[in-house]
Coordinates of N, CA, C and O in Angstrom, one line a residue:
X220 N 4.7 10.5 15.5 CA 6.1 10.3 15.0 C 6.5 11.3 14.0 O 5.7 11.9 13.2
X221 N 7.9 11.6 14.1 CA 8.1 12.7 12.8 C 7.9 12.0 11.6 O 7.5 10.8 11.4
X222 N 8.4 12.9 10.6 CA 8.1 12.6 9.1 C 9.8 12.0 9.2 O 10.8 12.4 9.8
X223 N 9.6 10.9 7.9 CA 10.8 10.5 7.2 C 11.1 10.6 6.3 O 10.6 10.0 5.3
X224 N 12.4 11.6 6.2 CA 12.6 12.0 5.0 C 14.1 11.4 5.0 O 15.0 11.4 5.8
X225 N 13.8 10.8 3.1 CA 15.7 10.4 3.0 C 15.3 11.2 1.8 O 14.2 11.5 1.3
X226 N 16.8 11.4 1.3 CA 17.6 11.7 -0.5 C 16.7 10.8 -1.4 O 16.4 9.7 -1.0
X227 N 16.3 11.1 -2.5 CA 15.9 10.0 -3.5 C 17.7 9.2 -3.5 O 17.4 8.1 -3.2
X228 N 18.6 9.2 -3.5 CA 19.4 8.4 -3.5 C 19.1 7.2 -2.5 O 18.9 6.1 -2.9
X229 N 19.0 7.5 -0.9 CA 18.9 6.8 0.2 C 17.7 5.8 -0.5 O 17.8 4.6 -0.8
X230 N 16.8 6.7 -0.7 CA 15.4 5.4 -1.0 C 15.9 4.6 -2.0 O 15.5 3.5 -2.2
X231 N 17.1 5.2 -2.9 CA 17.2 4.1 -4.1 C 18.0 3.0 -3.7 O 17.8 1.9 -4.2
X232 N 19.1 3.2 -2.5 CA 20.0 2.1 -2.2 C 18.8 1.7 -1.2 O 19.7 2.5 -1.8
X233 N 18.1 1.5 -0.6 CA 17.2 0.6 0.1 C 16.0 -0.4 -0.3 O 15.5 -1.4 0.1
X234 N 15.7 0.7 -1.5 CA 14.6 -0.2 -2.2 C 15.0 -0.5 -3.6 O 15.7 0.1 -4.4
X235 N 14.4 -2.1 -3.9 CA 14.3 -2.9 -5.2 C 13.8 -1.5 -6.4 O 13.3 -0.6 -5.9
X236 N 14.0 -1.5 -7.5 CA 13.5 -0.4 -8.7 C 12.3 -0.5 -8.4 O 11.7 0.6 -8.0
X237 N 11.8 -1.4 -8.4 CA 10.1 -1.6 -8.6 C 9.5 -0.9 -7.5 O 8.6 -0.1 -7.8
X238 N 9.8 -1.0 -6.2 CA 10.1 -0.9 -4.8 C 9.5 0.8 -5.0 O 8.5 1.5 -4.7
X239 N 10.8 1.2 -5.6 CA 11.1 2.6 -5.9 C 9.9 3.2 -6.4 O 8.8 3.7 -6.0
X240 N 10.6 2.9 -7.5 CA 8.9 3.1 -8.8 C 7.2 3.1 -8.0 O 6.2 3.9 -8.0
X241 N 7.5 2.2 -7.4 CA 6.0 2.6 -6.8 C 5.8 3.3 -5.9 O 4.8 4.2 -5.9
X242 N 6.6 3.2 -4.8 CA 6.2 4.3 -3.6 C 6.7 5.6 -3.5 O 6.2 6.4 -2.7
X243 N 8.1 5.8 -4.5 CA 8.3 7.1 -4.7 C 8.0 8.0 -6.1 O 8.1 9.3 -6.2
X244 N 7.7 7.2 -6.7 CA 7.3 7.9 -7.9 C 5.9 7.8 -8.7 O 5.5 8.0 -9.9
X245 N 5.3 6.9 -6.8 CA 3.5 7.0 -7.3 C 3.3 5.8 -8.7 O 2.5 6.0 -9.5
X246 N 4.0 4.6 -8.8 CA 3.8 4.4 -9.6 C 2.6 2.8 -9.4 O 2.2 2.8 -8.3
X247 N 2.4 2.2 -9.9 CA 1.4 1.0 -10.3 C 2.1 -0.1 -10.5 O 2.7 0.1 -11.6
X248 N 2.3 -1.7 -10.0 CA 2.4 -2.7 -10.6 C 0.9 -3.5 -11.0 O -0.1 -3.4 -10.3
X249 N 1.2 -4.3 -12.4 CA 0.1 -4.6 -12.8 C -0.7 -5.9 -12.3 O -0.2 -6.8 -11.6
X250 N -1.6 -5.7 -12.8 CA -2.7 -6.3 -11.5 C -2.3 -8.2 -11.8 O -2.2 -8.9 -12.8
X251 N -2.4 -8.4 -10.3 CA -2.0 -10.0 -10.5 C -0.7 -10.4 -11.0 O -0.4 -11.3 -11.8
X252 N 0.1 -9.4 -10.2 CA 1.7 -9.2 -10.9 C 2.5 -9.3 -9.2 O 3.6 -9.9 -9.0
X253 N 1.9 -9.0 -8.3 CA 2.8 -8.9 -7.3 C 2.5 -9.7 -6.2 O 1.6 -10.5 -6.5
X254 N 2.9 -9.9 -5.3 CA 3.8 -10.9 -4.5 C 3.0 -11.5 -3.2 O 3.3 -12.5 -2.5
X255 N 1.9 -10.3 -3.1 CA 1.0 -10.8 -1.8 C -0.3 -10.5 -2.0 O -1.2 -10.6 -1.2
X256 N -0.3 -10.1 -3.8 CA -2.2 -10.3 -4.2 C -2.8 -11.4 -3.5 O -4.0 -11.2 -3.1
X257 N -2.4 -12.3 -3.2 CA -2.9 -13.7 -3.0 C -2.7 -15.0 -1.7 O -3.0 -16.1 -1.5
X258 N -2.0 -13.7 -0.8 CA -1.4 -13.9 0.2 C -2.6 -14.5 1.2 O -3.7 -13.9 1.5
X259 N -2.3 -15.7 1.7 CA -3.6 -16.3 2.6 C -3.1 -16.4 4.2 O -3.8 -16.3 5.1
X260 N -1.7 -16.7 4.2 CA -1.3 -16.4 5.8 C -2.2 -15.3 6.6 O -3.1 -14.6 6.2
X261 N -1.8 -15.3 7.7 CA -1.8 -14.7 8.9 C -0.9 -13.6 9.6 O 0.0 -14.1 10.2
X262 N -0.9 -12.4 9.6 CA 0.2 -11.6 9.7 C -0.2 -10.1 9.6 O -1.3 -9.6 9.7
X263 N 1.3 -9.5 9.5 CA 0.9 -7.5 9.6 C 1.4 -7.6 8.0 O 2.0 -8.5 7.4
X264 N 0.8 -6.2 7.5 CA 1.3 -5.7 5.7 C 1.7 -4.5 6.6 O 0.9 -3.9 7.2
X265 N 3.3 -4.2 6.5 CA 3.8 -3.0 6.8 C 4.5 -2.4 5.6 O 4.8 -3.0 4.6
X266 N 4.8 -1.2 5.7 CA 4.9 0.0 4.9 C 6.7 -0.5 4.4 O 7.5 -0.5 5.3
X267 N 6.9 -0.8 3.3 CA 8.3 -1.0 2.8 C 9.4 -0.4 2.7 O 10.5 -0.8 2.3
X268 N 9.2 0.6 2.9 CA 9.8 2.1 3.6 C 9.9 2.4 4.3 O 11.0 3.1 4.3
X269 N 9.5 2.4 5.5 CA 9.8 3.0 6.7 C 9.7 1.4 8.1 O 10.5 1.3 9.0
X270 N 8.3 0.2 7.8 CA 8.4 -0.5 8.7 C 7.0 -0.3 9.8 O 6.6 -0.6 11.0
X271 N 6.4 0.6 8.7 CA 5.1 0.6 10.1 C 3.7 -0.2 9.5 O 3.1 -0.2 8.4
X272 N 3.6 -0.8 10.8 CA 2.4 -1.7 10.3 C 1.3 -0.6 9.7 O 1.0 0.6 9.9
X273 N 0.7 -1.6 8.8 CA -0.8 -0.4 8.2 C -1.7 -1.8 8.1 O -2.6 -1.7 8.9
X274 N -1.7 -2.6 7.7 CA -2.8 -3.5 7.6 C -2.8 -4.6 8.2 O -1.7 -5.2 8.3
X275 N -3.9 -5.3 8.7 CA -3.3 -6.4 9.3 C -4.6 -7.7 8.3 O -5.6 -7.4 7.8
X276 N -3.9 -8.9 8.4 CA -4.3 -10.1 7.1 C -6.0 -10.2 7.9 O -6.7 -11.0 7.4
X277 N -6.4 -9.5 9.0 CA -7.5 -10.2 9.3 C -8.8 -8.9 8.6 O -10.0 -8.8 8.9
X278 N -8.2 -8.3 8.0 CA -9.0 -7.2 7.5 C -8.8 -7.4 5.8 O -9.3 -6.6 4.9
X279 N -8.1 -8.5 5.4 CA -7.9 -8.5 4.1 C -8.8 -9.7 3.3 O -8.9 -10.9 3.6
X280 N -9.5 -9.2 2.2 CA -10.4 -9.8 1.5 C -9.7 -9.8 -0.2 O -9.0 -8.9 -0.6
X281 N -10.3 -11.1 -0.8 CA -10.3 -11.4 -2.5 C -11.4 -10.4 -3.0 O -12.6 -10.7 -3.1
X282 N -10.8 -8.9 -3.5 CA -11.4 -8.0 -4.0 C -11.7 -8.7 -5.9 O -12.6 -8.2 -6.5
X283 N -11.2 -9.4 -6.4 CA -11.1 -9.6 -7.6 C -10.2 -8.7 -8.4 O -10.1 -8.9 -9.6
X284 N -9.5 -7.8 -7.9 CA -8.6 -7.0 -8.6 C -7.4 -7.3 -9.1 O -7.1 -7.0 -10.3
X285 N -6.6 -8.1 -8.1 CA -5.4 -8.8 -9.0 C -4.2 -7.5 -7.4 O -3.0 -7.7 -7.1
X286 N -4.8 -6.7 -7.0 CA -3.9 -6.0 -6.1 C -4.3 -6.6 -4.5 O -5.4 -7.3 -4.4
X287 N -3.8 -6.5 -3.7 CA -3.7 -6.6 -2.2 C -4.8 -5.7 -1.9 O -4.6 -4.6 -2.3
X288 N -6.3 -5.9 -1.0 CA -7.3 -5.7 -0.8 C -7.8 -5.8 0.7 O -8.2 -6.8 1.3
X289 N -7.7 -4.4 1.2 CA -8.3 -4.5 3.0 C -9.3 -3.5 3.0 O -9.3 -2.3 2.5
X290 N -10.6 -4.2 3.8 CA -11.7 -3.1 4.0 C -11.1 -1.9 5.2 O -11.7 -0.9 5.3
X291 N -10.3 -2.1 5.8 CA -9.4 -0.5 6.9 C -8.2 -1.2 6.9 O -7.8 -2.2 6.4
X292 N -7.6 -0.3 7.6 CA -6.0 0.1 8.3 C -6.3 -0.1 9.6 O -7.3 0.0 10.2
X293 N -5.0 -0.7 10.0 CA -5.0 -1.0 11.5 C -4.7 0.4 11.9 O -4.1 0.3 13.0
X294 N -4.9 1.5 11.7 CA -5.0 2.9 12.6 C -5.2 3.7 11.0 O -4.7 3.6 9.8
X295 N -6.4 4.8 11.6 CA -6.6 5.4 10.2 C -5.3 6.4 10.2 O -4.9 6.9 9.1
X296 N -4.7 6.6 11.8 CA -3.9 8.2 11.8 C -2.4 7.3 11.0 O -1.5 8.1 11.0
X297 N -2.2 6.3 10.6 CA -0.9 5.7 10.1 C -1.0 6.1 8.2 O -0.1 6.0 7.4
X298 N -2.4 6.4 7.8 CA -2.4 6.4 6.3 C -3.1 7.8 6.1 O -4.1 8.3 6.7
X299 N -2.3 8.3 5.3 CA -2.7 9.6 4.9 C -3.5 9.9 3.2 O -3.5 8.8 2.6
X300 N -3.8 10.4 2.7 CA -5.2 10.5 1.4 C -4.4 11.4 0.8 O -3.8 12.0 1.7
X301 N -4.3 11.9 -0.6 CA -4.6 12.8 -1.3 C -5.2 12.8 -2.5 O -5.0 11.8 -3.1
X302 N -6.2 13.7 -3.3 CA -6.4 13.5 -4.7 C -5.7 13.0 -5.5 O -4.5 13.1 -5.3
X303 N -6.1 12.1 -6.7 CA -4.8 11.5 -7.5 C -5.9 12.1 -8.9 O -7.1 11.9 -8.8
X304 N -5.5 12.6 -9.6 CA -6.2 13.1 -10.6 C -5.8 12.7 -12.1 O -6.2 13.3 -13.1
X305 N -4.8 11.5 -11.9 CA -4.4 11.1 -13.0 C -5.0 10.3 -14.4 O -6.3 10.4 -14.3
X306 N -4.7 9.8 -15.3 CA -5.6 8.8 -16.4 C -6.7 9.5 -16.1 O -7.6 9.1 -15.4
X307 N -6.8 10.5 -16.6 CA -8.5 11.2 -16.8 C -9.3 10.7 -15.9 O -10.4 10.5 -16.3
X308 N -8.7 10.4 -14.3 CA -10.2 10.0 -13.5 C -9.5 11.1 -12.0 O -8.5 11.8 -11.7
X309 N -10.7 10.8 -11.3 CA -10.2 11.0 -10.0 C -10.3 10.2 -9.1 O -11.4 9.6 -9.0
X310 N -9.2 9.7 -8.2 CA -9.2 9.0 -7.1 C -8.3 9.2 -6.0 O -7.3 9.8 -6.2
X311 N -8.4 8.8 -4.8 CA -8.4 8.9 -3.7 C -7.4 7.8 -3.4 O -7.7 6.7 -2.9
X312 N -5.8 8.3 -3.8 CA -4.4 7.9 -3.2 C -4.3 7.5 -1.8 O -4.7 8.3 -0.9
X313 N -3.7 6.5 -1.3 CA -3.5 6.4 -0.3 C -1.5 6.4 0.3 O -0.8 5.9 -0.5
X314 N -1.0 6.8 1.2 CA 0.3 7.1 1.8 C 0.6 6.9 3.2 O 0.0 7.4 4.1
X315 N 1.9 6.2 3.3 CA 1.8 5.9 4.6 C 2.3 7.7 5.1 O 2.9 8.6 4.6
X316 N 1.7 7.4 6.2 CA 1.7 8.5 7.0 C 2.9 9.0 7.7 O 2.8 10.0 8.3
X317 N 4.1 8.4 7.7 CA 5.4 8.8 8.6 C 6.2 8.9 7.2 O 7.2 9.4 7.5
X318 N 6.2 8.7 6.5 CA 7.3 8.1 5.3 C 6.2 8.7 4.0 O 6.9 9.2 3.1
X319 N 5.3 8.8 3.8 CA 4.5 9.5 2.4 C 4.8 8.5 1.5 O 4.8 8.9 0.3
X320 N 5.0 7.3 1.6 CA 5.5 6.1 0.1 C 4.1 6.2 -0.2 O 3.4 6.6 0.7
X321 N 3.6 5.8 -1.2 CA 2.2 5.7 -2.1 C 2.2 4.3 -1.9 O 3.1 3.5 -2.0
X322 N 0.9 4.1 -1.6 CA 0.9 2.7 -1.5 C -0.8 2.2 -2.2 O -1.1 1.2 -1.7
X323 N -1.4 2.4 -2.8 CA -2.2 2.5 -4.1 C -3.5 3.5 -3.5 O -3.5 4.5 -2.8
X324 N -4.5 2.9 -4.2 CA -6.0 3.8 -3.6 C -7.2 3.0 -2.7 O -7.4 1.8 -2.5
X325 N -7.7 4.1 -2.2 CA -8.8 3.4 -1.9 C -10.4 4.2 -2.3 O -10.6 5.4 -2.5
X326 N -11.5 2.9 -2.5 CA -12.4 3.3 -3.5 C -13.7 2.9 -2.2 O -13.5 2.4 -1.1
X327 N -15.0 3.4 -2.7 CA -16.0 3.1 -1.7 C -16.7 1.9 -2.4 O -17.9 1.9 -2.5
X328 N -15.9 0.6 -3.0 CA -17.1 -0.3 -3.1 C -16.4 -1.8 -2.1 O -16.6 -3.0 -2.5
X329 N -15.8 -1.6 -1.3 CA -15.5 -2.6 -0.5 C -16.8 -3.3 0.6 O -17.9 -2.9 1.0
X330 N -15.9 -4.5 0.8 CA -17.2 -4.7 1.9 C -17.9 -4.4 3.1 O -17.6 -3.2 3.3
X331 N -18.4 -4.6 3.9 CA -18.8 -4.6 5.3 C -17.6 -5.1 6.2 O -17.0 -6.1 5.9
X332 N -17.5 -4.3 7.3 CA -17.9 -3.2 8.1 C -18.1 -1.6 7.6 O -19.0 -0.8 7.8
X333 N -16.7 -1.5 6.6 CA -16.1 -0.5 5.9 C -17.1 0.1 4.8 O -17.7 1.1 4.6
X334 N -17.0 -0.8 4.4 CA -17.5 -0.7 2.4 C -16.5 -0.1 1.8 O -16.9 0.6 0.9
X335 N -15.0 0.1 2.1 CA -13.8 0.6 2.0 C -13.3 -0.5 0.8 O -13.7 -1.7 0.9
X336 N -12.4 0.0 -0.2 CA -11.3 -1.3 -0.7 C -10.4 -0.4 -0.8 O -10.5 0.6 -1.6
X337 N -9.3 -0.8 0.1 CA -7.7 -0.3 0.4 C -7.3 -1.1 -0.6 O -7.1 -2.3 -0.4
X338 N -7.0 -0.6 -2.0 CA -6.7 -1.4 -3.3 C -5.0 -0.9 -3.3 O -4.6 0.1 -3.9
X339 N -4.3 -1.5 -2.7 CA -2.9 -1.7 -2.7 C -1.8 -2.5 -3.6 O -1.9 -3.4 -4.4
X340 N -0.9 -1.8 -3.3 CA 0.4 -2.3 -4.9 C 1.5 -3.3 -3.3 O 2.1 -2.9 -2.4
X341 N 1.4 -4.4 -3.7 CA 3.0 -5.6 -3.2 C 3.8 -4.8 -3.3 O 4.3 -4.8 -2.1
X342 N 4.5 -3.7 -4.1 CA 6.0 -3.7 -4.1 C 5.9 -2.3 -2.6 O 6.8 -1.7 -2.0
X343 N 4.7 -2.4 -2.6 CA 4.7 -1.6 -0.9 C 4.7 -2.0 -0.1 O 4.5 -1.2 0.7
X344 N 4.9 -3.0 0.3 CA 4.8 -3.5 1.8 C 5.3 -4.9 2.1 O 5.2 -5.8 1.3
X345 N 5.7 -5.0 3.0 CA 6.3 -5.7 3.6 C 5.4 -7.0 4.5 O 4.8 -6.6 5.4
X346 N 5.4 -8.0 4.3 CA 4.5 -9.2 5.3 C 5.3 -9.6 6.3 O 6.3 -10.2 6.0
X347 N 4.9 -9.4 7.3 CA 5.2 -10.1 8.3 C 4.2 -11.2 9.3 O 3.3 -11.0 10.2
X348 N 4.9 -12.5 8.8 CA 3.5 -13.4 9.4 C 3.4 -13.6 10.8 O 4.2 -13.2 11.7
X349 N 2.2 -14.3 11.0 CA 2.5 -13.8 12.6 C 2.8 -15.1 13.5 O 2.4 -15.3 14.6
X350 N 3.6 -16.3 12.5 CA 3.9 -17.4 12.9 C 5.8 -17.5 12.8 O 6.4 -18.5 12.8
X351 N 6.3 -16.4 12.8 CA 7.5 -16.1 12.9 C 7.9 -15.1 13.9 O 9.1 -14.7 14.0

């Protein structure tokens, strides 16, 4: 799929501030702050920007972090990586792959199969359950 690109205007009339804040300007909501930390349904976590599924609820585990927690991505070619070298550390950003929204990090102390934790921000993504 191509890349999607809008105006920082377009993203601002589509997405909530927070919305904004996080996926275009890389930003963080705080932990045990957002909206599907805690989410126990059945369903896809798609990208709030663009609408592409990335995670699905049967890959998602209680990391204890207070963020949205999956050992993989329902397709690795849907999430893309870069260095994040911020707060004096380094880590390994994660982005959806058609649209580039930041959608938090991922670290190597997750569980089995993976040992992956896709340590993700709510104001990225979108649930869709899979009883609707």
């Amino acid at each position: 799929m191509a890349k999607i690109n809008k105006t920082k205007e377009e993203w601002q009339e589509m997405l909530t501030p927070e919305q904004y804040r996080v996926t275009r300007e890389h930003g963080t909501e705080p932990a045990f702050s957002g909206a599907l930390w805690d989410e126990k349904k059945d369903g896809t976590y798609a990208c709030i920007c663009c609408g592409k599924p990335l995670f699905s609820s049967t890959t998602k585990y209680d990391s204890g972090s207070g963020w949205p927690s999956f050992y993989e991505p329902m397709d690795d070619a849907d999430i893309g990586t870069t260095t994040d070298r911020s707060f004096f550390m380094v880590r390994t950003e994660v982005h959806c792959a058609d649209c580039e929204a930041h959608l938090g990090h991922v670290f190597p102390d997750g569980p089995e199969p993976t040992g992956q934790r896709y340590c993700i921000n709510s104001a990225s993504l979108k649930f869709d359950p899979e009883d609707q």
